[in-house]
Amino acid sequence: VAKWIEAAAYSLQIKPDKELEQRIDKICDIISGAQEPDGYLDTYFTLERPDGKFKNLYEGHELYCSGHMMEAAVALYDVTGNKKLLNVMEKNANLLYDHFITNAREGYPGHPEIELALMRLYRATGKEKYKELAEHFINVRAVDPDFYVKETENRDWTVWGKDPHNRKYQQSHLPVREQADATGHAVRAAY
């Protein structure tokens, strides 16, 4: 849905379409309605595993999904001026900031993506905290190369059954600025 909204927003830049704008707006209402009061937004964890939030950063893709929705929100705002989804994703980013920065919870995205989305959100809003959170995720990645192993040991469930010891696959074998080769999962390496 996030990528569809982003693509639809960019299509509006080329070909204005009031009906498409209305469809996007209705979808934004649904997304807003799915967001929890604290800003959390991931329907899998909300509906299926509410006790698992932020406990499987390696496989859960919570931060990855937030990143794609942030990109959609920024695209929609840039093209149309519609802030509805941008407001939703700012609330989500504020929750993530509080979780990882204010409350100093350990962790970083199992699948990079949110870092660039937070930078887009920062550029759209001018709010430094989003840039700070993006930098935080970059700076803490692989500082503890065993983070995903420990995370896996602290829960009794998995999403994909991936091996948390495969550090090169998940780009946690070295801190980001020390990684000179694209290794592991191709999409992760590209991000």
PDB file of C-alpha atoms in Angstrom:
ATOM      1  CA  VAL A   1       0.000   0.000   0.000  1.00  0.00           C
ATOM      2  CA  ALA A   2       2.822   2.412   0.844  1.00  0.00           C
ATOM      3  CA  LYS A   3       4.529   1.944  -2.495  1.00  0.00           C
ATOM      4  CA  TRP A   4       1.198   2.287  -4.317  1.00  0.00           C
ATOM      5  CA  ILE A   5       0.504   5.586  -2.525  1.00  0.00           C
ATOM      6  CA  GLU A   6       3.991   6.824  -3.355  1.00  0.00           C
ATOM      7  CA  ALA A   7       3.632   5.863  -7.030  1.00  0.00           C
ATOM      8  CA  ALA A   8       0.130   7.315  -7.229  1.00  0.00           C
ATOM      9  CA  ALA A   9       1.356  10.577  -5.706  1.00  0.00           C
ATOM     10  CA  TYR A  10       4.146  10.844  -8.256  1.00  0.00           C
ATOM     11  CA  SER A  11       1.687  10.094 -11.058  1.00  0.00           C
ATOM     12  CA  LEU A  12      -0.399  13.048  -9.869  1.00  0.00           C
ATOM     13  CA  GLN A  13       2.624  15.240 -10.432  1.00  0.00           C
ATOM     14  CA  ILE A  14       2.513  14.338 -14.121  1.00  0.00           C
ATOM     15  CA  LYS A  15      -1.233  13.958 -14.576  1.00  0.00           C
ATOM     16  CA  PRO A  16      -3.557  15.562 -12.015  1.00  0.00           C
ATOM     17  CA  ASP A  17      -6.525  13.351 -11.209  1.00  0.00           C
ATOM     18  CA  LYS A  18      -9.084  14.372  -8.544  1.00  0.00           C
ATOM     19  CA  GLU A  19     -10.585  10.871  -8.396  1.00  0.00           C
ATOM     20  CA  LEU A  20      -7.172   9.334  -7.701  1.00  0.00           C
ATOM     21  CA  GLU A  21      -6.508  11.960  -5.030  1.00  0.00           C
ATOM     22  CA  GLN A  22      -9.800  11.018  -3.356  1.00  0.00           C
ATOM     23  CA  ARG A  23      -8.893   7.306  -3.446  1.00  0.00           C
ATOM     24  CA  ILE A  24      -5.525   8.066  -1.857  1.00  0.00           C
ATOM     25  CA  ASP A  25      -7.222  10.204   0.779  1.00  0.00           C
ATOM     26  CA  LYS A  26      -9.615   7.366   1.697  1.00  0.00           C
ATOM     27  CA  ILE A  27      -6.684   4.970   2.038  1.00  0.00           C
ATOM     28  CA  CYS A  28      -4.909   7.501   4.257  1.00  0.00           C
ATOM     29  CA  ASP A  29      -8.012   7.530   6.475  1.00  0.00           C
ATOM     30  CA  ILE A  30      -7.832   3.728   6.768  1.00  0.00           C
ATOM     31  CA  ILE A  31      -4.129   3.885   7.634  1.00  0.00           C
ATOM     32  CA  SER A  32      -4.775   6.605  10.188  1.00  0.00           C
ATOM     33  CA  GLY A  33      -7.499   4.459  11.734  1.00  0.00           C
ATOM     34  CA  ALA A  34      -5.102   1.522  12.022  1.00  0.00           C
ATOM     35  CA  GLN A  35      -2.501   3.565  13.884  1.00  0.00           C
ATOM     36  CA  GLU A  36      -2.361   2.961  17.614  1.00  0.00           C
ATOM     37  CA  PRO A  37      -2.754   5.967  19.950  1.00  0.00           C
ATOM     38  CA  ASP A  38       0.985   6.019  20.733  1.00  0.00           C
ATOM     39  CA  GLY A  39       1.868   6.189  17.019  1.00  0.00           C
ATOM     40  CA  TYR A  40       2.653   2.516  16.458  1.00  0.00           C
ATOM     41  CA  LEU A  41       1.718   1.361  12.960  1.00  0.00           C
ATOM     42  CA  ASP A  42       2.181  -2.224  11.824  1.00  0.00           C
ATOM     43  CA  THR A  43      -0.995  -4.221  11.435  1.00  0.00           C
ATOM     44  CA  TYR A  44       0.728  -7.607  11.716  1.00  0.00           C
ATOM     45  CA  PHE A  45       1.946  -6.837  15.208  1.00  0.00           C
ATOM     46  CA  THR A  46      -1.188  -4.913  16.169  1.00  0.00           C
ATOM     47  CA  LEU A  47      -3.492  -7.773  15.160  1.00  0.00           C
ATOM     48  CA  GLU A  48      -1.423 -10.959  15.411  1.00  0.00           C
ATOM     49  CA  ARG A  49       1.431 -10.414  17.838  1.00  0.00           C
ATOM     50  CA  PRO A  50       0.885  -7.309  20.016  1.00  0.00           C
ATOM     51  CA  ASP A  51       3.346  -8.617  22.609  1.00  0.00           C
ATOM     52  CA  GLY A  52       6.069  -8.904  19.941  1.00  0.00           C
ATOM     53  CA  LYS A  53       6.542  -5.244  19.047  1.00  0.00           C
ATOM     54  CA  PHE A  54      10.221  -4.337  18.574  1.00  0.00           C
ATOM     55  CA  LYS A  55      11.271  -7.816  19.747  1.00  0.00           C
ATOM     56  CA  ASN A  56      12.247  -9.152  16.321  1.00  0.00           C
ATOM     57  CA  LEU A  57      13.955  -6.285  14.545  1.00  0.00           C
ATOM     58  CA  TYR A  58      15.950  -8.802  12.531  1.00  0.00           C
ATOM     59  CA  GLU A  59      12.958 -10.382  10.764  1.00  0.00           C
ATOM     60  CA  GLY A  60       9.878  -8.373  11.747  1.00  0.00           C
ATOM     61  CA  HIS A  61      10.339  -5.537   9.228  1.00  0.00           C
ATOM     62  CA  GLU A  62       8.536  -3.049  11.485  1.00  0.00           C
ATOM     63  CA  LEU A  63      11.082  -0.336  10.789  1.00  0.00           C
ATOM     64  CA  TYR A  64      11.325  -1.257   7.108  1.00  0.00           C
ATOM     65  CA  CYS A  65       7.551  -0.940   6.695  1.00  0.00           C
ATOM     66  CA  SER A  66       7.499   2.354   8.603  1.00  0.00           C
ATOM     67  CA  GLY A  67      10.183   3.634   6.265  1.00  0.00           C
ATOM     68  CA  HIS A  68       8.206   2.848   3.135  1.00  0.00           C
ATOM     69  CA  MET A  69       5.086   4.490   4.574  1.00  0.00           C
ATOM     70  CA  MET A  70       7.171   7.564   5.486  1.00  0.00           C
ATOM     71  CA  GLU A  71       8.361   7.770   1.893  1.00  0.00           C
ATOM     72  CA  ALA A  72       4.762   7.552   0.678  1.00  0.00           C
ATOM     73  CA  ALA A  73       3.717  10.287   3.109  1.00  0.00           C
ATOM     74  CA  VAL A  74       6.483  12.606   1.968  1.00  0.00           C
ATOM     75  CA  ALA A  75       5.728  11.987  -1.721  1.00  0.00           C
ATOM     76  CA  LEU A  76       2.044  12.697  -1.171  1.00  0.00           C
ATOM     77  CA  TYR A  77       2.829  15.873   0.749  1.00  0.00           C
ATOM     78  CA  ASP A  78       5.431  17.065  -1.775  1.00  0.00           C
ATOM     79  CA  VAL A  79       3.099  16.579  -4.726  1.00  0.00           C
ATOM     80  CA  THR A  80      -0.308  17.524  -3.312  1.00  0.00           C
ATOM     81  CA  GLY A  81       0.305  19.354  -0.034  1.00  0.00           C
ATOM     82  CA  ASN A  82      -1.883  16.730   1.690  1.00  0.00           C
ATOM     83  CA  LYS A  83      -0.495  16.294   5.229  1.00  0.00           C
ATOM     84  CA  LYS A  84      -2.871  13.566   6.394  1.00  0.00           C
ATOM     85  CA  LEU A  85      -0.410  10.681   5.938  1.00  0.00           C
ATOM     86  CA  LEU A  86       2.542  12.902   6.827  1.00  0.00           C
ATOM     87  CA  ASN A  87       0.928  13.564  10.232  1.00  0.00           C
ATOM     88  CA  VAL A  88       0.423   9.820  10.756  1.00  0.00           C
ATOM     89  CA  MET A  89       4.032   9.067   9.938  1.00  0.00           C
ATOM     90  CA  GLU A  90       5.387  11.902  12.050  1.00  0.00           C
ATOM     91  CA  LYS A  91       3.509  10.391  14.983  1.00  0.00           C
ATOM     92  CA  ASN A  92       5.085   7.026  14.124  1.00  0.00           C
ATOM     93  CA  ALA A  93       8.559   8.559  13.813  1.00  0.00           C
ATOM     94  CA  ASN A  94       8.094  10.293  17.172  1.00  0.00           C
ATOM     95  CA  LEU A  95       7.298   6.929  18.753  1.00  0.00           C
ATOM     96  CA  LEU A  96      10.423   5.410  17.194  1.00  0.00           C
ATOM     97  CA  TYR A  97      12.499   8.356  18.377  1.00  0.00           C
ATOM     98  CA  ASP A  98      11.192   7.941  21.921  1.00  0.00           C
ATOM     99  CA  HIS A  99      11.771   4.176  21.841  1.00  0.00           C
ATOM    100  CA  PHE A 100      15.309   4.203  20.468  1.00  0.00           C
ATOM    101  CA  ILE A 101      16.660   7.622  21.503  1.00  0.00           C
ATOM    102  CA  THR A 102      14.746   8.940  24.526  1.00  0.00           C
ATOM    103  CA  ASN A 103      14.345   5.523  26.166  1.00  0.00           C
ATOM    104  CA  ALA A 104      17.680   4.280  24.746  1.00  0.00           C
ATOM    105  CA  ARG A 105      16.342   0.889  23.680  1.00  0.00           C
ATOM    106  CA  GLU A 106      18.931  -1.216  21.944  1.00  0.00           C
ATOM    107  CA  GLY A 107      18.446  -2.148  18.322  1.00  0.00           C
ATOM    108  CA  TYR A 108      18.646  -1.253  14.681  1.00  0.00           C
ATOM    109  CA  PRO A 109      16.654  -2.237  11.610  1.00  0.00           C
ATOM    110  CA  GLY A 110      17.063  -5.807  10.449  1.00  0.00           C
ATOM    111  CA  HIS A 111      16.427  -4.532   6.956  1.00  0.00           C
ATOM    112  CA  PRO A 112      17.757  -1.042   6.213  1.00  0.00           C
ATOM    113  CA  GLU A 113      15.330   1.429   4.598  1.00  0.00           C
ATOM    114  CA  ILE A 114      14.011   3.613   7.360  1.00  0.00           C
ATOM    115  CA  GLU A 115      17.260   5.564   7.457  1.00  0.00           C
ATOM    116  CA  LEU A 116      16.666   7.158   4.057  1.00  0.00           C
ATOM    117  CA  ALA A 117      12.958   7.582   4.800  1.00  0.00           C
ATOM    118  CA  LEU A 118      13.739   9.436   8.025  1.00  0.00           C
ATOM    119  CA  MET A 119      15.994  11.757   6.025  1.00  0.00           C
ATOM    120  CA  ARG A 120      13.144  12.425   3.589  1.00  0.00           C
ATOM    121  CA  LEU A 121      10.837  13.086   6.562  1.00  0.00           C
ATOM    122  CA  TYR A 122      13.441  15.440   8.032  1.00  0.00           C
ATOM    123  CA  ARG A 123      13.699  17.348   4.741  1.00  0.00           C
ATOM    124  CA  ALA A 124       9.899  17.618   4.468  1.00  0.00           C
ATOM    125  CA  THR A 125       9.358  18.792   8.059  1.00  0.00           C
ATOM    126  CA  GLY A 126      12.659  20.370   9.091  1.00  0.00           C
ATOM    127  CA  LYS A 127      12.534  18.410  12.356  1.00  0.00           C
ATOM    128  CA  GLU A 128      16.082  17.540  13.394  1.00  0.00           C
ATOM    129  CA  LYS A 129      15.023  14.567  15.513  1.00  0.00           C
ATOM    130  CA  TYR A 130      14.262  12.555  12.367  1.00  0.00           C
ATOM    131  CA  LYS A 131      17.770  13.164  11.038  1.00  0.00           C
ATOM    132  CA  GLU A 132      19.136  12.263  14.470  1.00  0.00           C
ATOM    133  CA  LEU A 133      17.248   8.958  14.486  1.00  0.00           C
ATOM    134  CA  ALA A 134      18.480   8.095  10.978  1.00  0.00           C
ATOM    135  CA  GLU A 135      22.049   8.792  12.049  1.00  0.00           C
ATOM    136  CA  HIS A 136      21.533   6.744  15.204  1.00  0.00           C
ATOM    137  CA  PHE A 137      20.477   3.680  13.209  1.00  0.00           C
ATOM    138  CA  ILE A 138      23.523   4.062  10.965  1.00  0.00           C
ATOM    139  CA  ASN A 139      25.878   4.561  13.906  1.00  0.00           C
ATOM    140  CA  VAL A 140      24.676   1.610  16.003  1.00  0.00           C
ATOM    141  CA  ARG A 141      24.419  -0.942  13.176  1.00  0.00           C
ATOM    142  CA  ALA A 142      26.833  -3.799  13.917  1.00  0.00           C
ATOM    143  CA  VAL A 143      28.516  -2.065  16.844  1.00  0.00           C
ATOM    144  CA  ASP A 144      27.302  -5.208  18.613  1.00  0.00           C
ATOM    145  CA  PRO A 145      27.536  -7.791  15.811  1.00  0.00           C
ATOM    146  CA  ASP A 146      25.724 -10.300  18.052  1.00  0.00           C
ATOM    147  CA  PHE A 147      22.655  -8.117  18.588  1.00  0.00           C
ATOM    148  CA  TYR A 148      20.398 -10.262  16.383  1.00  0.00           C
ATOM    149  CA  VAL A 149      21.684 -13.467  17.994  1.00  0.00           C
ATOM    150  CA  LYS A 150      20.834 -12.108  21.457  1.00  0.00           C
ATOM    151  CA  GLU A 151      17.488 -10.806  20.222  1.00  0.00           C
ATOM    152  CA  THR A 152      16.639 -14.285  18.865  1.00  0.00           C
ATOM    153  CA  GLU A 153      17.613 -15.930  22.152  1.00  0.00           C
ATOM    154  CA  ASN A 154      15.256 -13.597  24.045  1.00  0.00           C
ATOM    155  CA  ARG A 155      12.098 -14.749  22.254  1.00  0.00           C
ATOM    156  CA  ASP A 156      10.491 -18.060  21.380  1.00  0.00           C
ATOM    157  CA  TRP A 157       9.180 -17.177  17.916  1.00  0.00           C
ATOM    158  CA  THR A 158      10.422 -16.343  14.465  1.00  0.00           C
ATOM    159  CA  VAL A 159       8.931 -14.873  11.292  1.00  0.00           C
ATOM    160  CA  TRP A 160      11.116 -16.322   8.537  1.00  0.00           C
ATOM    161  CA  GLY A 161      13.406 -18.693  10.425  1.00  0.00           C
ATOM    162  CA  LYS A 162      16.519 -16.851   9.243  1.00  0.00           C
ATOM    163  CA  ASP A 163      19.896 -17.549  10.826  1.00  0.00           C
ATOM    164  CA  PRO A 164      20.844 -14.612  13.092  1.00  0.00           C
ATOM    165  CA  HIS A 165      24.498 -15.733  12.950  1.00  0.00           C
ATOM    166  CA  ASN A 166      24.748 -14.882   9.237  1.00  0.00           C
ATOM    167  CA  ARG A 167      26.160 -11.423   9.876  1.00  0.00           C
ATOM    168  CA  LYS A 168      27.206 -10.667   6.290  1.00  0.00           C
ATOM    169  CA  TYR A 169      23.721 -11.483   5.005  1.00  0.00           C
ATOM    170  CA  GLN A 170      22.197  -8.882   7.331  1.00  0.00           C
ATOM    171  CA  GLN A 171      25.062  -6.357   7.079  1.00  0.00           C
ATOM    172  CA  SER A 172      25.854  -6.610  10.784  1.00  0.00           C
ATOM    173  CA  HIS A 173      29.390  -7.993  10.377  1.00  0.00           C
ATOM    174  CA  LEU A 174      30.939  -4.508  10.513  1.00  0.00           C
ATOM    175  CA  PRO A 175      29.732  -1.004  11.361  1.00  0.00           C
ATOM    176  CA  VAL A 176      28.287   0.716   8.266  1.00  0.00           C
ATOM    177  CA  ARG A 177      31.199   3.080   7.686  1.00  0.00           C
ATOM    178  CA  GLU A 178      33.623   0.145   7.720  1.00  0.00           C
ATOM    179  CA  GLN A 179      31.715  -1.893   5.137  1.00  0.00           C
ATOM    180  CA  ALA A 180      33.511  -1.658   1.798  1.00  0.00           C
ATOM    181  CA  ASP A 181      31.822  -4.511  -0.081  1.00  0.00           C
ATOM    182  CA  ALA A 182      28.187  -5.161  -0.904  1.00  0.00           C
ATOM    183  CA  THR A 183      27.524  -8.517   0.745  1.00  0.00           C
ATOM    184  CA  GLY A 184      24.572 -10.631   1.765  1.00  0.00           C
ATOM    185  CA  HIS A 185      20.981  -9.801   0.949  1.00  0.00           C
ATOM    186  CA  ALA A 186      21.072  -7.676  -2.212  1.00  0.00           C
ATOM    187  CA  VAL A 187      18.306  -5.273  -1.218  1.00  0.00           C
ATOM    188  CA  ARG A 188      19.792  -4.738   2.246  1.00  0.00           C
ATOM    189  CA  ALA A 189      23.201  -4.104   0.681  1.00  0.00           C
ATOM    190  CA  ALA A 190      21.724  -1.534  -1.706  1.00  0.00           C
ATOM    191  CA  TYR A 191      20.056   0.377   1.107  1.00  0.00           C
TER     192      TYR A 191
END
